[in-house]
C-alpha cells in the first residue's frame, strides 16, 4: 500500500538576525528628559483626527459614517494590542517605563481618561449629528418604539424565521457557570424573575454575528414610521432581540436588559524555536486568541448597577476597564450604511489611471520588460492604477516563457488575490516560484495560512521567515533569460500586494531593471530563504541589520553639511515616528540648523519647535479619503530619496525584515520631490503638531482662504495626466 507523503514541516529558521526581546529604554542623554511625546497619547490623538473627519460637516454624510466606523475599529485594535500589552506589563510588575518616563499604570490611567472623552465625542457625533442628518437624507436608524405596527408585524415574522432559532439564552446559577464571552461579540445581559418572586436571575443572550447587525425594515409611508421620502430604514439587531425577550424566557418576567461587549487581548505568543510545525502552532494559538483576558468592557450608559457588578466580577475587570457608552455600541456596523447605493452622499467615484509609460499609444498593455530596460517606472497608488502596473507586471512575468524564476514577499493580500493566482500559474508552468508568506501578520494570520497552503499545493517554494522576525518588506524579483544572459526585474514598494487596499491606501512603488537593485534583492532573498549572512547592500537599507545605522549616518551627514555651510535638509513621510535614536538624531541635526520636515500620519513622539532643541523641526499630518501609507526619506545634501516598508519604530527597525530602496534615476527623484513639496506646502490643509503635543487643524490660510486638499489635488493631476 502506498504511504502518504509527509507534510512539510513549516518551522521558521533559527534567527541569524537577532531581534531585541524587551522594550528599550532611551540611552542616557544630554538632551531634555521631556523631549518625547507619549506614544499611546499620540496614537489617541491620531484617532481623534479620524474622529474630526466624521465631525466635519463638509465631509459627505456617508463618509462621516465611514470615519465613525474606522474610529471604532481603530480603537478596538488599540485595546486588543497596545492596552493589552500595558496591562500584561502592569500585571507582571515589569518596571519598564515609556520613553517619556511613565509607568504602565500611569499610561493605562492616561488612556482611560483620554478614551472616555473620545468615546463621548464619538457617541455624540453619531447620535446628535449623523443620525439626524441621515434621517433628513432618507436613511433612518430606529428604535423598536419608533416603528409602525406594520413594520413591527413584519419584524415579528423575521425574528421567528431568522433570529429565534440561532439564539441560545444562557442562565447563570449554581448549576450553570458564567458563560465564556468571546472578544468583540455583542451580548445582552438579561435580568429575569419568576412572577411574584423576589429573586432575580441573570442570563446572557449573544447577539449572533452571522446575521446583519442593522436589520433593514420595509418602508411604510402609510404608517406612523418612515416618511414617503425615506429610502431606507434600519433597526439594530439587539433592539429586535430585546423586544422579543419574553419569547426567550416564557413564564418569566424580564426586569432589565442591557447591551455589553468585551474586548480581549489578541496578541499571539508562539514559541517559534520550539514549534515542530509553525503553521500548526499558529493555528492552535489563533484558536486561543478569543480566550485572552478581558481588557475592556463596554456597557450601556444606563446599565443596572447589580448587572454591572456581576459582569465586572465574572470578567475580572476593574472600573478603569469599564466604558459606558451612550447610544449604539460598536459603530463599526456603520460600514453597512456606507454600502448603500447613495453616491450623492459619498465622495465622487474615481478610477485610477494607468501610468503613462505603462500604456501604448493604442491603449494596450506594453511589454513590461522592454519598458523597464529603457528606464525605471515610479508608480504612486491609488492615483496610478495598481492593477495595470504592479499586478500586471507579476501576471506578465508569470505568463512569459523566458521568465525562469519569481521571488516574492507577501505580508497581506486580498481574499481573492490575483497576485497569488499569478504565482500559482507560474509554478504550474514550471517556473521556480519562491514566496515568503508572513503568517504572523496580525489579524491576517488565517488568510495567510490559507494562501500558504494553496501556494504549497501548486508547487511553490513557501518560506515562513526567520524566528522572532516578521517579514514586512514589499519586494518582488523576476529572473528572465534574455539574449545577453540573465536579467533581473524588480519591484520594491511601500504597500502590500493587495489590489483592494491599493485603491484606498496611498503608496509608492519602484519598478526597475537596475542591476544593483536586482543584485540586492537576490542577496535579500538568499537571507530570507537560506543561510546567508549578507549585511551589505548597494541600493537597499535592510532592517534589522543596518537600516537604523544607515538612517542615522545620513542624518549626521546633513548635520555636517549644515555646519559646513552647505545646502542641507531632511524630509520624512512615515506612518509613525517613535524610535528614540532616530528622534534624538533629528534633534541634534536641528540644533545645528538642519531644516527637518516630517509628515506623520499616526504616532509622533518628536516635539517640534522647542527652543534650543527642535526650532527647525516641523511636523504635520494629512488624513482624508485615502490612508497615507507611503514611507519616504529625503536627504538634501546628497540628493537621496528612499522609499520602502519601514516606519521609524522599534518593531520595524529591530524586529522585522524591512527594506528601503534608494530611488536611482534623477527624473524619479524629481517625481518624489514634487510629491513631498506638495504635501509640505503651506497651501495644503492638514494638522500641525505643536511643541506641547497638541495637533492644530489648519483648513484656511491668510484672509480665510480655504487651503487645498492634498489628495484631491493629486487626483486631479492624475486625471489630467491620464487624458494627455
XYZ file of C-alpha atoms in Angstrom, residues 22-687:
666
model
C 12.455 43.626 25.553
C 11.352 47.257 25.145
C 14.397 49.507 25.100
C 14.840 52.468 27.373
C 16.311 55.568 25.719
C 20.016 55.811 26.432
C 21.176 58.499 28.870
C 21.390 61.756 27.007
C 22.336 65.372 27.482
C 19.050 66.243 25.752
C 15.993 67.253 27.835
C 14.260 64.398 29.627
C 10.813 65.575 28.465
C 11.717 65.564 24.767
C 9.394 62.657 23.861
C 5.617 62.692 23.499
C 3.946 59.587 24.936
C 3.282 57.161 22.087
C -0.084 55.970 23.431
C -1.311 59.551 23.850
C -0.064 60.307 20.347
C -1.968 57.333 18.930
C -5.144 58.508 20.638
C -4.542 61.929 19.100
C -4.321 60.229 15.705
C -7.682 58.538 16.233
C -9.057 61.896 17.369
C -8.039 63.267 13.959
C -10.012 60.437 12.330
C -12.975 61.409 14.507
C -12.584 65.041 13.465
C -13.216 63.983 9.855
C -16.503 62.427 10.992
C -17.389 65.598 12.887
C -16.608 67.814 9.892
C -19.913 68.856 8.291
C -18.140 69.437 4.969
C -17.392 65.699 4.768
C -20.067 63.855 2.709
C -22.598 62.215 5.016
C -21.861 58.537 4.372
C -18.141 59.323 4.515
C -18.789 60.701 8.005
C -20.437 57.391 8.904
C -17.413 55.581 7.454
C -14.990 57.576 9.616
C -17.107 56.791 12.690
C -16.753 53.098 11.808
C -12.991 53.445 11.247
C -12.591 55.195 14.595
C -14.387 52.309 16.329
C -12.309 49.618 14.600
C -9.084 51.507 15.298
C -9.926 51.722 18.997
C -10.751 48.011 19.144
C -7.335 47.104 17.753
C -5.601 49.598 20.059
C -7.127 47.885 23.078
C -6.519 44.366 21.787
C -2.823 45.041 21.253
C -1.395 48.155 22.928
C -3.575 48.308 26.025
C -3.363 44.530 26.415
C 0.429 44.777 26.374
C 0.460 47.510 29.009
C -1.928 45.542 31.220
C 0.268 42.468 30.917
C 3.304 44.563 31.830
C 1.473 46.028 34.819
C 0.339 42.584 35.998
C 3.835 41.093 35.777
C 5.390 44.043 37.581
C 7.832 44.935 34.795
C 9.429 48.237 35.763
C 9.900 49.345 32.160
C 8.847 52.944 31.663
C 7.911 54.606 28.411
C 10.342 56.952 26.691
C 8.574 59.899 28.338
C 9.014 58.310 31.786
C 5.524 56.915 32.508
C 4.940 53.552 34.172
C 2.473 51.063 32.703
C -0.127 52.032 35.327
C 0.269 55.752 34.571
C -0.132 55.107 30.863
C -3.235 52.986 31.430
C -4.755 55.759 33.552
C -3.914 58.291 30.834
C -5.526 56.057 28.192
C -8.631 55.547 30.309
C -9.192 59.299 30.747
C -8.494 60.169 27.111
C -10.594 57.319 25.741
C -13.588 58.311 27.867
C -13.509 61.794 26.323
C -13.088 60.443 22.792
C -15.841 57.867 23.243
C -18.226 60.601 24.372
C -17.371 62.688 21.284
C -17.777 59.614 19.094
C -21.193 58.790 20.513
C -22.354 62.418 20.446
C -21.293 62.831 16.820
C -23.251 59.728 15.839
C -26.378 60.350 17.917
C -26.701 64.129 17.703
C -25.295 64.846 14.241
C -25.006 61.879 11.895
C -28.258 60.076 12.784
C -30.452 63.209 12.286
C -28.597 64.049 9.074
C -29.106 60.511 7.785
C -32.804 60.726 8.599
C -33.019 64.010 6.701
C -31.417 62.213 3.736
C -33.976 59.392 3.965
C -31.874 56.844 5.898
C -33.251 56.081 9.355
C -31.909 54.075 12.282
C -34.856 53.478 14.588
C -35.653 52.017 17.971
C -38.426 49.434 18.281
C -40.733 52.016 19.828
C -40.384 54.251 16.755
C -41.672 51.654 14.292
C -45.169 51.423 12.889
C -47.454 48.488 13.648
C -46.966 47.160 10.109
C -43.211 47.230 10.447
C -43.314 45.506 13.829
C -45.521 42.799 12.394
C -43.014 42.240 9.611
C -40.150 42.081 12.125
C -42.060 39.600 14.309
C -42.024 37.218 11.352
C -38.371 37.962 10.580
C -37.403 37.306 14.202
C -39.142 33.930 14.349
C -37.814 32.789 10.980
C -34.250 34.152 11.001
C -33.206 35.064 14.557
C -35.006 32.982 17.174
C -33.599 29.586 16.018
C -29.968 30.717 16.429
C -30.341 32.346 19.851
C -29.208 30.456 22.961
C -30.048 32.128 26.278
C -27.561 31.004 28.916
C -28.616 31.097 32.551
C -26.163 31.757 35.377
C -26.818 29.927 38.638
C -25.133 27.222 40.757
C -25.825 24.658 38.018
C -24.826 26.956 35.135
C -21.446 28.746 35.400
C -20.959 32.166 33.895
C -20.567 31.606 30.135
C -17.463 32.478 28.194
C -17.882 35.839 26.425
C -15.926 35.911 23.178
C -13.994 39.012 22.210
C -15.837 41.773 20.306
C -19.166 39.925 20.472
C -22.319 41.857 21.369
C -24.307 40.430 24.258
C -27.485 41.184 26.166
C -27.267 40.916 29.937
C -30.788 39.982 30.983
C -32.269 40.048 34.476
C -35.391 37.912 34.912
C -37.654 36.978 37.820
C -40.365 34.427 38.425
C -43.836 36.028 38.591
C -44.470 37.025 42.168
C -40.941 36.044 43.143
C -38.304 38.212 44.752
C -35.102 36.573 43.476
C -33.571 37.937 40.269
C -31.750 35.653 37.862
C -29.103 36.569 35.305
C -28.913 35.260 31.752
C -26.763 36.129 28.771
C -28.020 36.248 25.184
C -25.371 36.560 22.500
C -26.266 38.742 19.516
C -25.500 36.465 16.533
C -22.621 37.632 14.363
C -23.786 35.813 11.225
C -26.912 37.988 10.906
C -26.784 41.615 9.673
C -26.320 43.962 12.620
C -28.582 46.573 11.037
C -31.839 44.882 10.049
C -33.485 46.594 7.114
C -37.168 47.375 7.539
C -39.605 47.827 4.700
C -40.502 51.467 4.117
C -44.027 52.107 5.375
C -45.237 55.516 4.123
C -48.793 54.836 5.261
C -47.828 54.105 8.846
C -46.531 56.218 11.658
C -42.921 55.376 10.929
C -40.871 56.316 7.872
C -41.961 59.186 5.709
C -42.563 58.866 1.948
C -39.154 60.478 1.329
C -37.410 57.769 3.304
C -35.396 55.332 1.185
C -34.022 53.030 3.877
C -34.901 52.216 7.464
C -32.860 50.048 9.835
C -33.292 48.614 13.315
C -30.261 47.421 15.312
C -30.396 43.651 15.750
C -30.048 43.936 19.529
C -33.203 46.097 19.594
C -35.102 43.373 17.773
C -33.869 40.698 20.193
C -34.595 42.825 23.256
C -38.163 43.380 22.030
C -38.703 39.594 21.963
C -37.010 38.560 25.205
C -40.324 37.388 26.629
C -40.293 34.650 23.993
C -36.817 33.543 25.055
C -37.869 33.377 28.713
C -41.513 32.261 28.645
C -43.152 32.240 32.045
C -40.577 34.662 33.447
C -40.734 38.414 33.976
C -37.970 40.352 32.207
C -36.737 43.042 34.620
C -33.795 44.558 32.755
C -31.746 44.000 29.629
C -28.573 45.853 28.751
C -26.063 45.507 25.959
C -22.408 44.815 26.699
C -19.277 43.992 24.731
C -15.880 42.645 25.779
C -12.511 43.357 24.169
C -9.814 40.754 24.822
C -6.052 40.544 24.480
C -5.476 39.442 20.874
C -1.681 39.304 20.801
C -0.306 35.925 19.810
C 2.582 34.231 21.557
C 4.107 31.377 19.557
C 7.316 29.709 20.686
C 8.724 29.597 17.175
C 12.025 27.990 18.114
C 10.190 25.096 19.803
C 7.367 24.587 17.301
C 7.714 21.495 15.121
C 5.296 22.938 12.580
C 4.896 26.704 12.625
C 1.551 26.719 10.797
C 0.005 24.228 13.187
C 1.398 26.069 16.223
C -0.036 29.351 14.942
C -3.423 27.775 14.243
C -3.575 26.497 17.827
C -2.710 29.949 19.116
C -5.361 31.557 16.871
C -7.942 29.228 18.422
C -6.876 30.509 21.845
C -6.916 34.182 20.835
C -10.595 34.631 21.658
C -9.923 33.291 25.163
C -7.444 36.021 26.078
C -8.042 38.100 29.214
C -10.543 40.966 29.030
C -9.015 44.413 28.557
C -12.198 46.472 28.070
C -15.883 46.141 28.976
C -18.291 48.373 27.043
C -21.774 48.753 28.513
C -24.921 50.827 28.089
C -24.505 54.063 29.998
C -27.687 53.339 31.991
C -26.829 49.743 32.898
C -28.236 48.414 36.165
C -25.625 48.626 38.934
C -26.108 45.000 40.048
C -25.726 43.719 36.500
C -22.563 45.749 36.008
C -21.098 44.489 39.284
C -21.774 40.911 38.175
C -20.122 41.470 34.783
C -17.074 43.140 36.328
C -16.654 40.312 38.827
C -17.035 37.487 36.316
C -14.926 39.147 33.613
C -12.295 40.219 36.151
C -12.164 43.857 35.101
C -11.847 46.986 37.212
C -13.683 50.281 36.931
C -10.812 51.541 34.778
C -11.637 48.995 32.077
C -15.372 49.805 32.050
C -16.531 52.099 29.241
C -20.068 53.441 29.468
C -21.468 54.234 26.022
C -24.444 56.438 25.255
C -26.172 55.093 22.159
C -25.175 52.185 19.961
C -22.205 50.023 20.896
C -19.739 49.032 18.176
C -20.242 51.612 15.457
C -18.147 49.566 13.036
C -21.642 48.390 11.987
C -21.937 51.664 10.059
C -19.992 50.099 7.181
C -23.368 48.604 6.211
C -24.734 52.111 5.655
C -21.697 53.060 3.611
C -22.530 50.189 1.248
C -25.866 51.813 0.366
C -26.208 52.970 -3.210
C -26.345 56.675 -2.430
C -23.477 58.169 -4.466
C -24.612 61.732 -3.714
C -23.750 61.104 -0.040
C -20.201 59.900 -0.747
C -17.013 61.196 -2.274
C -17.226 61.321 -6.046
C -16.154 57.993 -7.578
C -12.785 57.867 -9.275
C -10.959 55.397 -11.473
C -7.173 55.071 -11.131
C -5.298 55.924 -14.307
C -2.619 53.843 -15.951
C 0.882 55.250 -15.626
C 1.760 56.892 -18.990
C 4.821 54.683 -19.510
C 2.751 51.538 -18.993
C 0.342 52.151 -21.836
C 0.932 52.100 -25.572
C -0.484 54.692 -27.952
C -3.207 52.188 -28.815
C -4.079 51.907 -25.140
C -2.806 48.335 -24.868
C -0.544 46.797 -22.242
C 3.114 47.201 -23.185
C 5.906 44.680 -22.761
C 6.941 45.490 -19.174
C 10.417 44.119 -19.690
C 11.072 46.392 -22.659
C 9.741 49.385 -20.748
C 11.930 48.690 -17.708
C 15.031 48.142 -19.834
C 14.521 51.701 -21.049
C 14.212 53.091 -17.512
C 12.578 52.835 -14.103
C 8.869 53.408 -13.510
C 7.753 55.003 -10.246
C 4.058 54.394 -9.530
C 2.011 56.324 -6.980
C -1.099 54.477 -5.826
C -4.051 54.905 -5.806
C -3.566 57.695 -8.338
C -1.666 55.285 -10.612
C -3.521 52.012 -11.020
C -2.085 49.058 -9.092
C -3.889 46.646 -11.426
C -2.258 47.975 -14.599
C 1.184 48.350 -13.009
C 2.363 46.036 -10.220
C -0.302 43.366 -10.681
C 0.159 43.268 -14.451
C 3.960 43.138 -14.073
C 3.653 39.978 -11.960
C 0.994 38.477 -14.241
C 3.136 39.149 -17.307
C 6.150 37.585 -15.608
C 4.083 34.501 -14.741
C 2.999 34.058 -18.372
C 6.334 34.905 -20.053
C 8.106 31.726 -21.282
C 11.516 33.388 -20.832
C 10.990 34.035 -17.110
C 12.812 31.393 -15.081
C 12.033 32.467 -11.510
C 9.792 34.748 -9.462
C 10.580 35.528 -5.837
C 8.068 37.479 -3.779
C 7.199 38.537 -0.245
C 3.547 38.526 0.844
C 2.569 40.282 4.068
C -1.112 40.978 3.434
C -3.143 40.381 0.289
C -6.795 40.310 -0.722
C -9.256 37.464 -0.263
C -9.407 36.746 -3.996
C -5.808 37.589 -4.796
C -4.843 37.879 -8.481
C -1.231 38.111 -7.285
C -1.438 34.653 -5.698
C -3.269 33.339 -8.770
C -0.403 34.563 -10.967
C 2.216 32.936 -8.741
C 0.304 29.643 -8.806
C 0.081 29.826 -12.616
C 3.817 30.479 -12.817
C 4.587 27.446 -10.653
C 2.257 25.239 -12.672
C 4.053 26.405 -15.835
C 7.326 25.086 -14.424
C 8.868 28.334 -13.227
C 10.709 28.431 -9.940
C 8.439 30.383 -7.610
C 9.596 31.320 -4.116
C 7.095 33.068 -1.853
C 7.802 34.300 1.635
C 4.375 34.351 3.323
C 4.310 36.189 6.642
C 1.850 34.028 8.547
C 2.231 36.200 11.655
C 0.761 39.325 10.025
C -1.565 40.487 12.808
C -5.283 39.804 12.191
C -4.480 38.327 8.735
C -2.990 35.110 10.097
C -5.830 32.833 8.974
C -5.911 34.242 5.449
C -2.146 33.955 5.087
C -2.149 30.346 6.318
C -4.738 29.554 3.658
C -2.675 31.244 0.948
C 0.477 29.464 2.118
C -1.180 26.087 1.765
C -2.595 26.898 -1.670
C 0.819 28.027 -2.885
C 2.441 24.872 -1.496
C -0.098 22.656 -3.238
C 0.677 24.405 -6.538
C 4.375 23.620 -6.197
C 5.646 26.974 -4.987
C 8.527 27.047 -2.529
C 6.886 28.658 0.517
C 9.059 30.121 3.263
C 7.942 31.474 6.636
C 10.852 33.710 7.535
C 13.174 33.934 10.493
C 12.430 33.137 14.118
C 11.407 36.224 16.054
C 11.219 38.449 12.965
C 8.271 39.380 10.799
C 8.990 39.822 7.108
C 7.345 43.136 6.274
C 9.295 44.263 3.183
C 7.385 44.609 -0.103
C 9.611 43.079 -2.759
C 9.341 41.070 -5.967
C 12.244 39.742 -8.067
C 11.803 38.329 -11.580
C 14.692 36.483 -13.272
C 14.448 36.323 -17.071
C 16.563 34.613 -19.721
C 17.466 37.094 -22.456
C 19.832 37.207 -25.387
C 22.712 38.630 -23.391
C 22.156 36.331 -20.402
C 20.018 36.546 -17.272
C 18.429 39.876 -16.382
C 16.623 40.761 -13.143
C 13.485 42.881 -12.945
C 12.285 44.196 -9.587
C 9.523 45.842 -7.662
C 10.143 47.432 -4.265
C 7.220 49.233 -2.685
C 5.780 50.798 0.420
C 2.460 48.913 0.379
C 1.159 45.359 0.372
C 0.456 43.305 -2.731
C -3.247 43.807 -2.231
C -5.328 45.124 -5.169
C -8.235 46.089 -2.884
C -6.324 48.185 -0.363
C -4.266 49.650 -3.227
C -7.418 51.589 -4.153
C -7.638 53.041 -0.640
C -4.007 53.279 0.551
C -1.545 55.843 -0.726
C 1.716 54.059 -1.616
C 4.774 54.310 -3.841
C 6.431 51.547 -5.811
C 9.599 51.345 -7.896
C 9.618 49.064 -10.943
C 13.180 48.734 -12.184
C 15.732 46.666 -14.074
C 18.597 48.408 -12.288
C 21.349 45.760 -11.870
C 22.274 46.955 -8.368
C 18.713 46.702 -7.111
C 18.433 43.260 -8.703
C 21.657 42.108 -7.056
C 20.466 43.444 -3.697
C 17.106 41.673 -3.911
C 18.897 38.445 -4.841
C 21.024 38.786 -1.706
C 17.992 39.655 0.413
C 16.002 36.628 -0.743
C 19.025 34.434 -0.014
C 18.912 35.778 3.560
C 15.191 35.041 3.789
C 15.297 31.544 2.307
C 18.786 30.225 3.048
C 21.639 30.686 5.483
C 23.159 33.829 4.015
C 24.683 36.303 6.465
C 24.591 39.146 3.968
C 24.808 42.522 5.723
C 25.989 44.924 2.996
C 23.764 46.117 0.182
C 24.264 48.507 -2.713
C 20.901 50.247 -3.098
C 18.932 48.948 -0.113
C 18.792 49.679 3.583
C 17.661 46.471 5.298
C 16.386 46.010 8.854
C 17.226 44.756 11.357
C 20.863 44.551 10.210
C 21.747 48.128 9.375
C 18.705 50.233 8.452
C 18.753 52.336 11.614
C 22.515 52.771 11.309
C 22.160 53.846 7.684
C 19.465 56.385 8.548
C 21.457 57.785 11.480
C 24.542 58.137 9.286
C 22.569 60.126 6.725
C 21.038 62.381 9.382
C 24.560 63.034 10.706
C 25.716 63.837 7.163
C 23.030 66.530 6.925
C 24.226 67.967 10.246
C 27.808 68.109 8.921
C 26.568 69.837 5.779
C 24.824 72.467 7.917
C 27.960 73.048 9.982
C 29.993 73.442 6.791
C 27.503 75.886 5.303
C 26.376 73.536 2.523
C 22.741 73.047 1.419
C 21.003 70.517 3.660
C 17.622 69.326 4.793
C 15.675 66.267 5.872
C 12.125 65.351 4.950
C 10.409 62.232 6.272
C 6.999 60.848 5.338
C 6.063 57.950 7.615
C 3.129 56.371 9.402
C 4.831 56.556 12.800
C 7.870 58.313 14.239
C 8.714 56.746 17.612
C 12.301 55.417 17.578
C 14.280 57.382 20.181
C 17.633 57.101 18.392
C 16.200 58.493 15.163
C 14.360 61.265 17.029
C 17.468 62.232 19.019
C 19.476 62.357 15.790
C 16.844 64.681 14.285
C 17.036 66.882 17.401
C 20.838 67.122 17.094
C 20.543 67.939 13.390
C 18.027 70.671 14.194
C 20.321 72.101 16.878
C 22.940 72.849 14.184
C 20.360 74.335 11.810
C 19.194 71.473 9.574
C 15.622 72.088 8.356
C 13.589 68.977 9.306
C 10.093 68.424 7.941
C 8.085 65.372 8.981
C 4.775 64.191 7.583
C 3.416 61.660 10.087
C 0.020 60.056 9.649
C -0.211 58.417 13.068
C 2.054 58.363 16.118
C 4.729 61.029 16.561
C 6.871 61.123 19.706
C 9.022 64.021 18.464
C 8.353 67.522 19.811
C 8.773 70.206 17.135
C 9.556 73.852 17.712
C 11.167 73.545 21.148
C 13.660 76.422 21.650
C 17.231 75.185 21.635
C 16.179 71.649 20.694
C 13.939 71.468 17.642
C 13.418 75.002 16.391
C 13.859 73.936 12.754
C 11.582 70.865 13.070
C 8.066 70.981 11.621
C 5.563 68.124 11.842
C 2.270 67.845 10.027
C -0.314 65.150 9.358
C -2.667 64.575 6.441
C -5.772 62.404 6.749
C -8.521 62.113 4.211
C -10.149 59.939 1.611
C -7.065 57.719 1.307
C -4.851 56.278 4.011
C -1.449 57.972 3.705
C 0.776 54.886 3.841
C 3.991 55.501 1.897
C 7.331 55.833 3.689
C 9.731 58.307 2.101
C 13.056 59.705 3.326
C 14.840 62.631 1.676
C 18.391 63.773 2.495
C 19.043 67.000 0.623
C 22.845 67.295 0.802
C 23.284 64.024 -1.125
C 20.051 64.339 -3.145
C 18.983 60.925 -1.862
C 15.410 59.679 -1.792
C 14.487 56.357 -0.192
C 11.124 54.587 -0.303
C 10.111 51.355 1.390
C 8.232 49.448 4.021
C 9.718 50.697 7.297
C 8.339 53.156 9.797
C 10.571 54.762 12.393
C 9.558 52.376 15.184
C 11.359 49.775 17.302
C 9.330 46.940 15.815
C 10.260 47.940 12.255
C 13.924 48.632 12.854
C 14.606 45.819 15.349
C 12.068 43.033 14.916
C 11.135 42.994 11.229
C 12.737 42.393 7.878
C 12.242 45.752 6.178
C 13.692 47.254 3.037
C 14.157 50.811 1.825
C 15.360 51.311 -1.748
C 17.235 54.366 -2.975
C 15.428 55.956 -5.915
C 18.146 55.753 -8.562
C 17.070 57.918 -11.501
C 17.078 61.768 -11.355
C 13.663 62.019 -13.025
C 12.104 59.617 -10.486
C 13.739 61.576 -7.670
C 12.159 64.727 -9.084
C 8.767 62.980 -9.011
C 9.182 62.106 -5.324
C 10.429 65.641 -4.618
C 7.286 67.125 -6.189
C 5.073 64.825 -4.097
C 6.813 65.973 -0.910
C 6.801 69.625 -1.996
C 3.040 69.466 -2.393
C 2.462 67.599 0.879
C 4.513 70.135 2.866
C 3.100 73.187 1.091
C 1.565 75.884 3.277
C -1.299 75.985 0.765
C -2.413 72.434 1.655
C -4.741 71.703 4.576
C -3.752 69.355 7.377
C -2.873 69.115 11.053
